[in-house]
mmCIF file of N, CA and C in Angstrom:
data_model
loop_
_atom_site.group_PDB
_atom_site.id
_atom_site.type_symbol
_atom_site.label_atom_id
_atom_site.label_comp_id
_atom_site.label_asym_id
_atom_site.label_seq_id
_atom_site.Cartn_x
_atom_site.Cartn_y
_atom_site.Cartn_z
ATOM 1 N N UNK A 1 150.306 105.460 85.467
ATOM 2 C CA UNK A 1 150.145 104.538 84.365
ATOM 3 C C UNK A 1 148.735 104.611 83.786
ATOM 4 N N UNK A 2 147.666 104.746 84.920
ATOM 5 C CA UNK A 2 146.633 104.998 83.899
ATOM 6 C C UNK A 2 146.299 105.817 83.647
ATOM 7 N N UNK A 3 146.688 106.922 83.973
ATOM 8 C CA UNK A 3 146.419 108.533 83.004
ATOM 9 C C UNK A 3 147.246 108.430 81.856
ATOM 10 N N UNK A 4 148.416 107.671 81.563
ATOM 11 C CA UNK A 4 148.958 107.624 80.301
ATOM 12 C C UNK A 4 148.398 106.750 79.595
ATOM 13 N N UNK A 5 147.537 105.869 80.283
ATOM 14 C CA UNK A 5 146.468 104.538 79.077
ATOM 15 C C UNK A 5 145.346 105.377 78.512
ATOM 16 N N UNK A 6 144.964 106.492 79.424
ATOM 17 C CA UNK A 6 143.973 107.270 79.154
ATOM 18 C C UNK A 6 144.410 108.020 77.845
ATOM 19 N N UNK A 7 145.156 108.596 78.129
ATOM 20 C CA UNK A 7 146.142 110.066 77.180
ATOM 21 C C UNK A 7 146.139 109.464 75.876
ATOM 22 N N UNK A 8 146.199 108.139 75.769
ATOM 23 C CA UNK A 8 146.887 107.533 74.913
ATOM 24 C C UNK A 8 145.592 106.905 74.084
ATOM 25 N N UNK A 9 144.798 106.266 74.984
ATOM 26 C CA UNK A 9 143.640 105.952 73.847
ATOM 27 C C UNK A 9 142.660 107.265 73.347
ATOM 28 N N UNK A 10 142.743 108.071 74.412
ATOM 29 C CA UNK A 10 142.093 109.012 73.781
ATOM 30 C C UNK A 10 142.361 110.321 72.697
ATOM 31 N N UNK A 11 143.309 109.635 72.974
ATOM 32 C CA UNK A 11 144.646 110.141 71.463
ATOM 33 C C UNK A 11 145.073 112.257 71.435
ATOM 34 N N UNK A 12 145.344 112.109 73.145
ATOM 35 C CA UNK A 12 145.934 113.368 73.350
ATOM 36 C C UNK A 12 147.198 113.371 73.369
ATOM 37 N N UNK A 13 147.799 112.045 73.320
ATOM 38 C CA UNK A 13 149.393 112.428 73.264
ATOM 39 C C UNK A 13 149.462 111.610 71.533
ATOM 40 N N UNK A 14 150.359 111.432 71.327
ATOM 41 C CA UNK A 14 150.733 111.335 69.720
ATOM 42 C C UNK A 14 151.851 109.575 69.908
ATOM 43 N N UNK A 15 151.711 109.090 68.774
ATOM 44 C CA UNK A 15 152.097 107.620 68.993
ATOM 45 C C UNK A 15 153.863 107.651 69.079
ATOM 46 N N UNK A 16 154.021 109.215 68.733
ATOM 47 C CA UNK A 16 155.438 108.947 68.474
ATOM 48 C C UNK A 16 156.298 109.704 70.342
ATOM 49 N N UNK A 17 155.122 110.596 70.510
ATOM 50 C CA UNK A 17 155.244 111.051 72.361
ATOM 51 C C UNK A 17 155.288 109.629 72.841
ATOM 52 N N UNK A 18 154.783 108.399 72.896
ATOM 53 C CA UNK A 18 154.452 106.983 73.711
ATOM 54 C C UNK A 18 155.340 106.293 73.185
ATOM 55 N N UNK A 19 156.256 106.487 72.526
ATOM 56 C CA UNK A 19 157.136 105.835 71.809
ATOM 57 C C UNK A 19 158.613 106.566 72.484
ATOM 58 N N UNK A 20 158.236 107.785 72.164
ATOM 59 C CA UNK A 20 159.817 108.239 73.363
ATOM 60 C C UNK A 20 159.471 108.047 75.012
ATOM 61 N N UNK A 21 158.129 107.884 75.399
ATOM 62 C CA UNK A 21 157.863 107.595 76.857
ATOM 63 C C UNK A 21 158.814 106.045 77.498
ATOM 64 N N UNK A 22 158.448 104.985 76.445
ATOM 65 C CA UNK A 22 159.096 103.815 76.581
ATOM 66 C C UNK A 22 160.593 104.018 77.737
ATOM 67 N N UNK A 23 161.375 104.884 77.005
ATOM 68 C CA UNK A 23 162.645 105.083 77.821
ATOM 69 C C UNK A 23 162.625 105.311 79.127
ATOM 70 N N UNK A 24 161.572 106.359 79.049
ATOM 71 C CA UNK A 24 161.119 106.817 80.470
ATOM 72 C C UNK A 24 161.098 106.252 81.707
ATOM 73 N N UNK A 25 159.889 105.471 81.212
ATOM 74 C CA UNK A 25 159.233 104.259 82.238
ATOM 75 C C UNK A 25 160.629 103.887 82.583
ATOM 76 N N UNK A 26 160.998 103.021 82.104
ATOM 77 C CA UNK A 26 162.692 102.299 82.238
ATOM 78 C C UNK A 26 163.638 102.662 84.053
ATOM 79 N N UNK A 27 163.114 104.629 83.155
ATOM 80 C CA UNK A 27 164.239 105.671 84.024
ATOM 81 C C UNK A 27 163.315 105.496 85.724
ATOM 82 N N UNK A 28 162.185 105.497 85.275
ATOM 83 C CA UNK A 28 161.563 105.936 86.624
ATOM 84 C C UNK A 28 161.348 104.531 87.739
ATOM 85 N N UNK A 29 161.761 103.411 86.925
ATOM 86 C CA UNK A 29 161.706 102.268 87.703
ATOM 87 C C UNK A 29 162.759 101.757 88.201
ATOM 88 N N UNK A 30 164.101 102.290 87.339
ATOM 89 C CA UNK A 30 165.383 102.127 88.121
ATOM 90 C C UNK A 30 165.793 102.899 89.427
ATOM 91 N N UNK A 31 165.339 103.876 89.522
ATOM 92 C CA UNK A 31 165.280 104.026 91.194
ATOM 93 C C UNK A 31 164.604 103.135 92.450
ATOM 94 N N UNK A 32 163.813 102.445 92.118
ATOM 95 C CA UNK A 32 162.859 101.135 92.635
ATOM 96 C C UNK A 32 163.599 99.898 92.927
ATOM 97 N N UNK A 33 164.871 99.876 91.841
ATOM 98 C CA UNK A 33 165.503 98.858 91.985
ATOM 99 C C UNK A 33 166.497 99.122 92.205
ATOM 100 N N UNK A 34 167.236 100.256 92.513
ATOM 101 C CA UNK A 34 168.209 100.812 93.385
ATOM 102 C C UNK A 34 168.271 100.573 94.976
ATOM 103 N N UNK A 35 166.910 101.006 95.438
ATOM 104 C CA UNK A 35 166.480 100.895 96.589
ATOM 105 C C UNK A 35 166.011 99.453 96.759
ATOM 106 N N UNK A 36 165.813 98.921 96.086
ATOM 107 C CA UNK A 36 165.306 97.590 96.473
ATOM 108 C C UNK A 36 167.044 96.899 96.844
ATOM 109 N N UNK A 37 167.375 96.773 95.751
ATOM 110 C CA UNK A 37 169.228 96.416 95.981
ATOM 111 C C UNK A 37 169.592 96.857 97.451
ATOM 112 N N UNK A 38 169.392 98.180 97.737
ATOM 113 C CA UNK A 38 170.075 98.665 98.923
ATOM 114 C C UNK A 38 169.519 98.292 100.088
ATOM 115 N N UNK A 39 168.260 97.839 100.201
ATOM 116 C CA UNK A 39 167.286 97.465 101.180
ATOM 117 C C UNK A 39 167.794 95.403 101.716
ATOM 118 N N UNK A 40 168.050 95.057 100.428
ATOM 119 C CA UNK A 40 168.584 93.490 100.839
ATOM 120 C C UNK A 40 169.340 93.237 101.388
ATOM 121 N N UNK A 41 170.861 94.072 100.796
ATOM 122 C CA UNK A 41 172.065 93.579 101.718
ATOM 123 C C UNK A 41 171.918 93.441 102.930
ATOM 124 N N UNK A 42 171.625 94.395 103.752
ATOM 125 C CA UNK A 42 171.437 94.218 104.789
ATOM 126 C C UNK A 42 170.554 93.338 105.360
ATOM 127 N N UNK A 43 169.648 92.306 104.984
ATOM 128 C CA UNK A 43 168.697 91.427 105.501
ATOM 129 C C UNK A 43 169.056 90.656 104.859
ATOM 130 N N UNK A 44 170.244 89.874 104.305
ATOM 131 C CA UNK A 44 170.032 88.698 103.377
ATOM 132 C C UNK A 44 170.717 88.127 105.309
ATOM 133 N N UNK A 45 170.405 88.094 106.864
ATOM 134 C CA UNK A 45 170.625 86.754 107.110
ATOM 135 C C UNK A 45 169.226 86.814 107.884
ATOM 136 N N UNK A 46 168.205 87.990 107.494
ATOM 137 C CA UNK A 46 166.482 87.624 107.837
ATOM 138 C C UNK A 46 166.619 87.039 106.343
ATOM 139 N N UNK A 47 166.551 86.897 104.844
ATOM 140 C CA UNK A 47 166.504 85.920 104.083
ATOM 141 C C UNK A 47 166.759 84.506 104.018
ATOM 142 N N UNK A 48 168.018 84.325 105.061
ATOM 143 C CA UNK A 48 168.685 82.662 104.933
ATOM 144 C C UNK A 48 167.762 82.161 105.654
ATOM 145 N N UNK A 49 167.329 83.071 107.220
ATOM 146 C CA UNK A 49 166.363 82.312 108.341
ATOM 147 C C UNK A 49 165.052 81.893 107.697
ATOM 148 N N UNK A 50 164.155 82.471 106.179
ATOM 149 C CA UNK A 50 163.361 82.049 105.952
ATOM 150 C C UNK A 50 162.966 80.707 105.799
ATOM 151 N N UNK A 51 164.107 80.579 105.451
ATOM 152 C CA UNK A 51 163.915 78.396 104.943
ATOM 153 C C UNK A 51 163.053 78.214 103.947
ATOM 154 N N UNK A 52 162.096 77.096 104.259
ATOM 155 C CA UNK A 52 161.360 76.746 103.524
ATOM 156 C C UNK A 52 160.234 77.446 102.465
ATOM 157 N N UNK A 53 160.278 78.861 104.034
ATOM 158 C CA UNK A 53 158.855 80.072 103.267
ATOM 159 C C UNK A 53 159.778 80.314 101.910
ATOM 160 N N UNK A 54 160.908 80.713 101.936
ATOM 161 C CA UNK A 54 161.346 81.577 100.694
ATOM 162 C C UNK A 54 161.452 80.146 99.443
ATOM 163 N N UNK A 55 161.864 78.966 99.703
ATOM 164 C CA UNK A 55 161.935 77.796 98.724
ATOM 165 C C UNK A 55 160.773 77.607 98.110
ATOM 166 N N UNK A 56 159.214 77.506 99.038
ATOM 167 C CA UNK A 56 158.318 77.157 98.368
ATOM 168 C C UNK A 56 158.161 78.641 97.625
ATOM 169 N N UNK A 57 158.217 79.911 98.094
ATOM 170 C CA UNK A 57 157.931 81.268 97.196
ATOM 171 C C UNK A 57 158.547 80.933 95.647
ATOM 172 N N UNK A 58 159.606 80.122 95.485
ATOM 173 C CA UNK A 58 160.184 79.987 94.153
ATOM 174 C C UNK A 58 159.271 78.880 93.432
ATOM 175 N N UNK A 59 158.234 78.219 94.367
ATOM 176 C CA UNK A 59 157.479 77.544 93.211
ATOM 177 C C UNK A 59 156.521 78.584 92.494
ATOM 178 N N UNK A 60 156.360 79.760 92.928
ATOM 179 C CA UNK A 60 155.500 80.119 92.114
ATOM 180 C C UNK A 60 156.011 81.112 90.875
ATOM 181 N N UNK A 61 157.645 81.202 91.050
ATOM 182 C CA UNK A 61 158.373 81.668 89.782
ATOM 183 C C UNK A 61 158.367 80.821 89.111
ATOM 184 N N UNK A 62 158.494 79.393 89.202
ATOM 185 C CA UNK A 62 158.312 78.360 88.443
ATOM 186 C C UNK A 62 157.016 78.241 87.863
ATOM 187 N N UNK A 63 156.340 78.624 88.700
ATOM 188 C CA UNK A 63 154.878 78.723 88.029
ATOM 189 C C UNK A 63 154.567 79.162 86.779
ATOM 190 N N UNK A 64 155.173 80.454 86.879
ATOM 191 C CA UNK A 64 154.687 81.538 85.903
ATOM 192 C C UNK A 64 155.420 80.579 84.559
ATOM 193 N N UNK A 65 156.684 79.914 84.258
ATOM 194 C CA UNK A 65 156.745 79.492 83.318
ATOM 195 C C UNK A 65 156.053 77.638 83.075
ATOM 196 N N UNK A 66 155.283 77.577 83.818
ATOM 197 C CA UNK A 66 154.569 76.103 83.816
ATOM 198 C C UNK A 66 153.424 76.065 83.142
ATOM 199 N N UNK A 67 152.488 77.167 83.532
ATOM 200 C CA UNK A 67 151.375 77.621 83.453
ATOM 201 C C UNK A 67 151.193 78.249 82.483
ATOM 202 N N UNK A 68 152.077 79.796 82.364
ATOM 203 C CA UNK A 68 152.182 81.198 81.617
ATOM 204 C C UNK A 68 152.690 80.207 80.542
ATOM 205 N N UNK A 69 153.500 79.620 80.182
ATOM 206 C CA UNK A 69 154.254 79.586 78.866
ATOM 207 C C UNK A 69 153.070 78.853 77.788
ATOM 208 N N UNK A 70 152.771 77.669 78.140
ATOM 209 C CA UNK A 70 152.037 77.160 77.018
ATOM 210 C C UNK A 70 150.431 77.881 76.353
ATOM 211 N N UNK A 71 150.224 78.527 77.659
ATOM 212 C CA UNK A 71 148.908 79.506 77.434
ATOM 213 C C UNK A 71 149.038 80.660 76.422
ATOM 214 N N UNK A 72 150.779 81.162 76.650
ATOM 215 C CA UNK A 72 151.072 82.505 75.308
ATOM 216 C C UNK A 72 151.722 81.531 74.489
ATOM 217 N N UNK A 73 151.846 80.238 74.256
ATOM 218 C CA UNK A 73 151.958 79.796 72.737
ATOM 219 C C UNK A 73 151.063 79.687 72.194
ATOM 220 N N UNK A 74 149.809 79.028 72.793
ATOM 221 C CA UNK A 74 148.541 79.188 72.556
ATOM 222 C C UNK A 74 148.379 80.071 72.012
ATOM 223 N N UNK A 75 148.157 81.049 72.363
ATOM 224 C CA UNK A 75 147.567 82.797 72.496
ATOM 225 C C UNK A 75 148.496 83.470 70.957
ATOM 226 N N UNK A 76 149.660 82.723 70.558
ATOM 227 C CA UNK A 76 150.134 83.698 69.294
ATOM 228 C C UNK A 76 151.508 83.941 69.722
ATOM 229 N N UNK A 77 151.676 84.626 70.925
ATOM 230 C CA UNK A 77 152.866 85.153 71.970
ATOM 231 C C UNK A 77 154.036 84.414 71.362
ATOM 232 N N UNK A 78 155.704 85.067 71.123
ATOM 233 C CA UNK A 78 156.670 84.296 70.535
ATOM 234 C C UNK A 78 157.891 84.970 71.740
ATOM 235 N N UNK A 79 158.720 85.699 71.013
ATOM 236 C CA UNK A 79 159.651 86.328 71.824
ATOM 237 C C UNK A 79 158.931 86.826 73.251
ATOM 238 N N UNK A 80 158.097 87.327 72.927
ATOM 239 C CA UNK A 80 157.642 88.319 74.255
ATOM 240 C C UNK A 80 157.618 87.350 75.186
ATOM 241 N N UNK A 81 157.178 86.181 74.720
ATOM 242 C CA UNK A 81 157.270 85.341 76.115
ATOM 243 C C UNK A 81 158.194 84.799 77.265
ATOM 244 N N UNK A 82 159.728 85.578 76.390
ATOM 245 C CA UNK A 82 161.115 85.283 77.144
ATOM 246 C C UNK A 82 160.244 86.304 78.304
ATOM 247 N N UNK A 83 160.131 87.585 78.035
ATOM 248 C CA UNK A 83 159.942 88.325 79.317
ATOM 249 C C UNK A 83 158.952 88.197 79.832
ATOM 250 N N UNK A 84 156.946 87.768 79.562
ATOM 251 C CA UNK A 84 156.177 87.556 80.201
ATOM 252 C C UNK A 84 156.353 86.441 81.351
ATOM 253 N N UNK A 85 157.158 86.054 80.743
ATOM 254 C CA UNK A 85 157.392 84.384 81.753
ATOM 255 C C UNK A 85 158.609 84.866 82.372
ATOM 256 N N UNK A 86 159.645 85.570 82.521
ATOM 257 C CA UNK A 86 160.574 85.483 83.650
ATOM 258 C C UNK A 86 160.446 86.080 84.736
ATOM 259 N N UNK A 87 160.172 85.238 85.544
ATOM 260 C CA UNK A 87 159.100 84.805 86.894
ATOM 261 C C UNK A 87 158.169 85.893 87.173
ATOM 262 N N UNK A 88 158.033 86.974 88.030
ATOM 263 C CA UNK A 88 156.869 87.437 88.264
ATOM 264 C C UNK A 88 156.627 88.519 87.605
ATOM 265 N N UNK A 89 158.089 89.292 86.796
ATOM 266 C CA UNK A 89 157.840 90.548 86.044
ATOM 267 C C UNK A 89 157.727 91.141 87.151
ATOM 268 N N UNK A 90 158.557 91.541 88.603
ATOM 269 C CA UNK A 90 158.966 92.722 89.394
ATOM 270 C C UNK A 90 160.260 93.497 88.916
ATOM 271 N N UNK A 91 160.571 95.053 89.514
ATOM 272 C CA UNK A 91 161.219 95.285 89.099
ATOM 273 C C UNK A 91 162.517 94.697 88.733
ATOM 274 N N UNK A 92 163.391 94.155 89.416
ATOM 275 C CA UNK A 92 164.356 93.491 89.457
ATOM 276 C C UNK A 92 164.258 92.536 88.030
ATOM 277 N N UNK A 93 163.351 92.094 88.045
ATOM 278 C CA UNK A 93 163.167 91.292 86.139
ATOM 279 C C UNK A 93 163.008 91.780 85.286
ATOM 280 N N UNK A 94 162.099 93.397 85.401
ATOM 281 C CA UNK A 94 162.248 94.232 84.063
ATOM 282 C C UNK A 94 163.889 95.010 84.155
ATOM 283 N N UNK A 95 164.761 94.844 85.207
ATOM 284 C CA UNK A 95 165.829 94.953 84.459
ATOM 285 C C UNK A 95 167.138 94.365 84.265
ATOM 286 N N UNK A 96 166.799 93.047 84.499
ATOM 287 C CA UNK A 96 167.471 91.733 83.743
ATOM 288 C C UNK A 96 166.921 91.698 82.248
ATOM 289 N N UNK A 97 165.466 91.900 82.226
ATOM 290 C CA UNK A 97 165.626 92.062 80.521
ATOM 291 C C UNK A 97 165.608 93.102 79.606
ATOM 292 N N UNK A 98 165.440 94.164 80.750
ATOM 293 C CA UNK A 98 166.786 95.227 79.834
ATOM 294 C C UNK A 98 167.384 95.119 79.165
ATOM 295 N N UNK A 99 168.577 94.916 80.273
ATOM 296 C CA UNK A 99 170.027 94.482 80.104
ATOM 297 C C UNK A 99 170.055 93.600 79.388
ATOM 298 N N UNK A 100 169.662 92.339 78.928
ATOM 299 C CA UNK A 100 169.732 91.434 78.190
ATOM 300 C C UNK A 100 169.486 91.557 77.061
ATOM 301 N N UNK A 101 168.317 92.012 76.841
ATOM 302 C CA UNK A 101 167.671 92.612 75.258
ATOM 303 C C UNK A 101 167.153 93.456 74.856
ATOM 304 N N UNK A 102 167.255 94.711 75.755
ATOM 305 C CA UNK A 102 166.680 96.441 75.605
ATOM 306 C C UNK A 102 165.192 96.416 75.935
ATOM 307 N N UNK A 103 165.223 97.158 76.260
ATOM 308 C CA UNK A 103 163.540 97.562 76.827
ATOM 309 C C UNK A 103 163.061 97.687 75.562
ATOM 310 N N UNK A 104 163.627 97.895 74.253
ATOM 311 C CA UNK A 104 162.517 98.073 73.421
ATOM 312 C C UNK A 104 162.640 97.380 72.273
ATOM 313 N N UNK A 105 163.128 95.586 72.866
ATOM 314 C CA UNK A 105 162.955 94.503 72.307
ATOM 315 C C UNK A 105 161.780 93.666 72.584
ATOM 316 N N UNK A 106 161.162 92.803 71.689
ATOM 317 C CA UNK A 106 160.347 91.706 72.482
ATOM 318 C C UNK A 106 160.005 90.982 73.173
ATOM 319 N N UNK A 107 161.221 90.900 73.952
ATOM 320 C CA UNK A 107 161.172 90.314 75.244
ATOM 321 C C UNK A 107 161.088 91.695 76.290
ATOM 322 N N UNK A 108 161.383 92.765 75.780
ATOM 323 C CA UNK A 108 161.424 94.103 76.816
ATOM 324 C C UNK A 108 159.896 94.556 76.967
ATOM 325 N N UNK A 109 159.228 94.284 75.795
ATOM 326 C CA UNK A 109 157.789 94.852 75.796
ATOM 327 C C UNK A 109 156.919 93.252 76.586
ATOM 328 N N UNK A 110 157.099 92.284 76.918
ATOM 329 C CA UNK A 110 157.067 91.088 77.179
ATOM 330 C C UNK A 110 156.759 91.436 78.653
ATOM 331 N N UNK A 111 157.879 91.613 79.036
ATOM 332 C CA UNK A 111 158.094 91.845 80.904
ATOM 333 C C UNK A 111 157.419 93.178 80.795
ATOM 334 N N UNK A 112 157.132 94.476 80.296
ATOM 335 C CA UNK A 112 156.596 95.582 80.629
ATOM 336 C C UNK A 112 155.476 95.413 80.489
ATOM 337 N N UNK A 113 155.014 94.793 79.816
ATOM 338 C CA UNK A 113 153.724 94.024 80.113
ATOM 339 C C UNK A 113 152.899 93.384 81.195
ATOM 340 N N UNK A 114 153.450 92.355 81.294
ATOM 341 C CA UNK A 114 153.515 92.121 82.636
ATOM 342 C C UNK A 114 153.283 93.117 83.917
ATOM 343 N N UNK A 115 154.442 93.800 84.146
ATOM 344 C CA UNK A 115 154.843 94.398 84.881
ATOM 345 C C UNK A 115 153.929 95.825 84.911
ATOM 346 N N UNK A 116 153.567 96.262 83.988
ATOM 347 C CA UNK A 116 152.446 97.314 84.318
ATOM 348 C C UNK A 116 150.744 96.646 84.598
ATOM 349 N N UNK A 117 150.457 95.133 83.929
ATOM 350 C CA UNK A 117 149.221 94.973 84.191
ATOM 351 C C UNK A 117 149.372 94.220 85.686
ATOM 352 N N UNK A 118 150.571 93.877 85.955
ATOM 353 C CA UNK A 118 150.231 93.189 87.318
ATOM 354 C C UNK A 118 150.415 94.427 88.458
ATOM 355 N N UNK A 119 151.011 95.798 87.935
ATOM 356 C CA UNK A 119 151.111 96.566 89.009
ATOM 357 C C UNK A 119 149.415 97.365 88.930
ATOM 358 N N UNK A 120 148.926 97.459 88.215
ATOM 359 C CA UNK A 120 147.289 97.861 87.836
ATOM 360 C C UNK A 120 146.415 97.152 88.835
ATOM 361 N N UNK A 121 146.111 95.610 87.660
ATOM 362 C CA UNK A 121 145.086 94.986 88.573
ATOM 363 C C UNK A 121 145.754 94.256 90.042
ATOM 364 N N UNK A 122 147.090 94.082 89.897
ATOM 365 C CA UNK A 122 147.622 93.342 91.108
ATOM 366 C C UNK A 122 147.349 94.104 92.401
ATOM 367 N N UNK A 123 147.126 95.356 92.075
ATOM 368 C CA UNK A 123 147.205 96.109 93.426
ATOM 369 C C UNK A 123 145.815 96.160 93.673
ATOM 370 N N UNK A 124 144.831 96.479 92.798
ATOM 371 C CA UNK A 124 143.198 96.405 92.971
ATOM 372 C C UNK A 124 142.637 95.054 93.352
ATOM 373 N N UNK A 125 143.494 94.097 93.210
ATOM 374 C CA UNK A 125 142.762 92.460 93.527
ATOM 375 C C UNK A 125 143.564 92.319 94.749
ATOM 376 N N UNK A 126 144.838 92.821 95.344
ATOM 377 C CA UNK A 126 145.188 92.583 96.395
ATOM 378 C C UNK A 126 144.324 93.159 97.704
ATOM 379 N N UNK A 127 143.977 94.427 96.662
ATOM 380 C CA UNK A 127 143.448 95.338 97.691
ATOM 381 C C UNK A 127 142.186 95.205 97.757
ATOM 382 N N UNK A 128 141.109 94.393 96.855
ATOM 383 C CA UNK A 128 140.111 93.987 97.448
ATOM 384 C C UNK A 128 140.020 92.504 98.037
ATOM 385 N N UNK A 129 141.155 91.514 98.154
ATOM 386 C CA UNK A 129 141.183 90.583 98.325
ATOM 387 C C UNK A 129 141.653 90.248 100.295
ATOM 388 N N UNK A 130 142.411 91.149 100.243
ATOM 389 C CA UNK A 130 143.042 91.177 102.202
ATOM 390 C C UNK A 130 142.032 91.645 102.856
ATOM 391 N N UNK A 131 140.683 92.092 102.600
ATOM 392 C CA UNK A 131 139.630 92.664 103.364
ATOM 393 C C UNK A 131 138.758 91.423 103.452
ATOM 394 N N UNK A 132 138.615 90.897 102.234
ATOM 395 C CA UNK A 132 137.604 89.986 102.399
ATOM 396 C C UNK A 132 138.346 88.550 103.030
ATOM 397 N N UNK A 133 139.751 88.207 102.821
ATOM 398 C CA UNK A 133 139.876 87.120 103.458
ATOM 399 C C UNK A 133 140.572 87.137 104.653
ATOM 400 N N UNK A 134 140.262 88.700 105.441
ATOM 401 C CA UNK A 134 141.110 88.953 107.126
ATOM 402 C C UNK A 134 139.313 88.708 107.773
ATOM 403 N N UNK A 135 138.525 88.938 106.918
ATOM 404 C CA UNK A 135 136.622 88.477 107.654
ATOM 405 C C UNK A 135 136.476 87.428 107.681
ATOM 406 N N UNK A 136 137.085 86.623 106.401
ATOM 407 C CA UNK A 136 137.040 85.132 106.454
ATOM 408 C C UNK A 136 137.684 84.702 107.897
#
C-alpha cells in the first residue's frame, strides 16, 4: 500500500492505472476474508465462552459511530460516512459494503479508507505501542 501511495503521488503510475487498481485491492482482500470465514466456524464455542470480553469489544464498534460520525459531519464527510463508520473498517466490513454499494461507491471509498489508513498507521502505533506498555 505504500509503494502504491508513493507511485501515485509521484505520478509514475497514471490516474486512470489507480483507477483500474480500485478492483484489485477488492480481489486481494477477499482471500483475507475467506480465511477469516474459515478460521471461525470452527471456534465460534471459544467465541460463546468469551462472555463479557467479546460484549464489551462491541462497545467500541459502537464507538466508531458515537464518536466517528459527528466529527465527519463536521469535517464535510456525507455518504462516505455509511462506510467510515461501519464499525472498525476490517476486512469483513469492507465487504459488507461492497456488496451493499460497490467498492466504487461512496460508501466503498468510505470503508477503504478507513481500512487502508488503519492498516498503515494501526500497525505502526500498535507496534510502537506493545513495547512501551509490556515496560510499563
Amino acid at each position: 500500500m505504500i509503494l502504491g501511495m508513493i507511485s501515485y503521488f509521484a505520478k509514475i503510475t497514471k490516474t486512470e492505472q489507480s483507477i483500474n487498481a480500485e478492483g484489485m485491492v477488492l480481489l486481494a482482500v477477499l482471500p483475507l476474508i475467506a480465511k477469516l470465514g474459515m478460521m471461525i466456524g470452527p471456534s465460534l464455542s471459544k467465541i460463546a465462552s468469551m462472555g463479557w470480553a467479546l460484549a464489551l469489544q462491541e462497545f467500541g464498534h459502537i464507538g466508531t459511530i458515537i464518536l466517528a460520525l459527528p466529527i465527519g459531519i463536521l469535517l464535510g464527510f456525507r455518504k462516505e460516512l455509511i462506510g467510515m463508520t461501519h464499525s472498525i473498517g476490517r476486512e469483513a466490513n469492507v465487504s459488507l459494503i461492497a456488496e451493499k454499494y460497490g467498492i466504487d461507491s461512496d460508501e466503498g471509498r468510505g470503508v477503504m479508507t478507513v481500512y487502508v489508513v488503519g492498516t498503515l498507521f494501526g500497525t505502526i502505533f500498535y507496534g510502537l505501542m506493545v513495547p512501551i506498555f509490556t515496560v510499563i
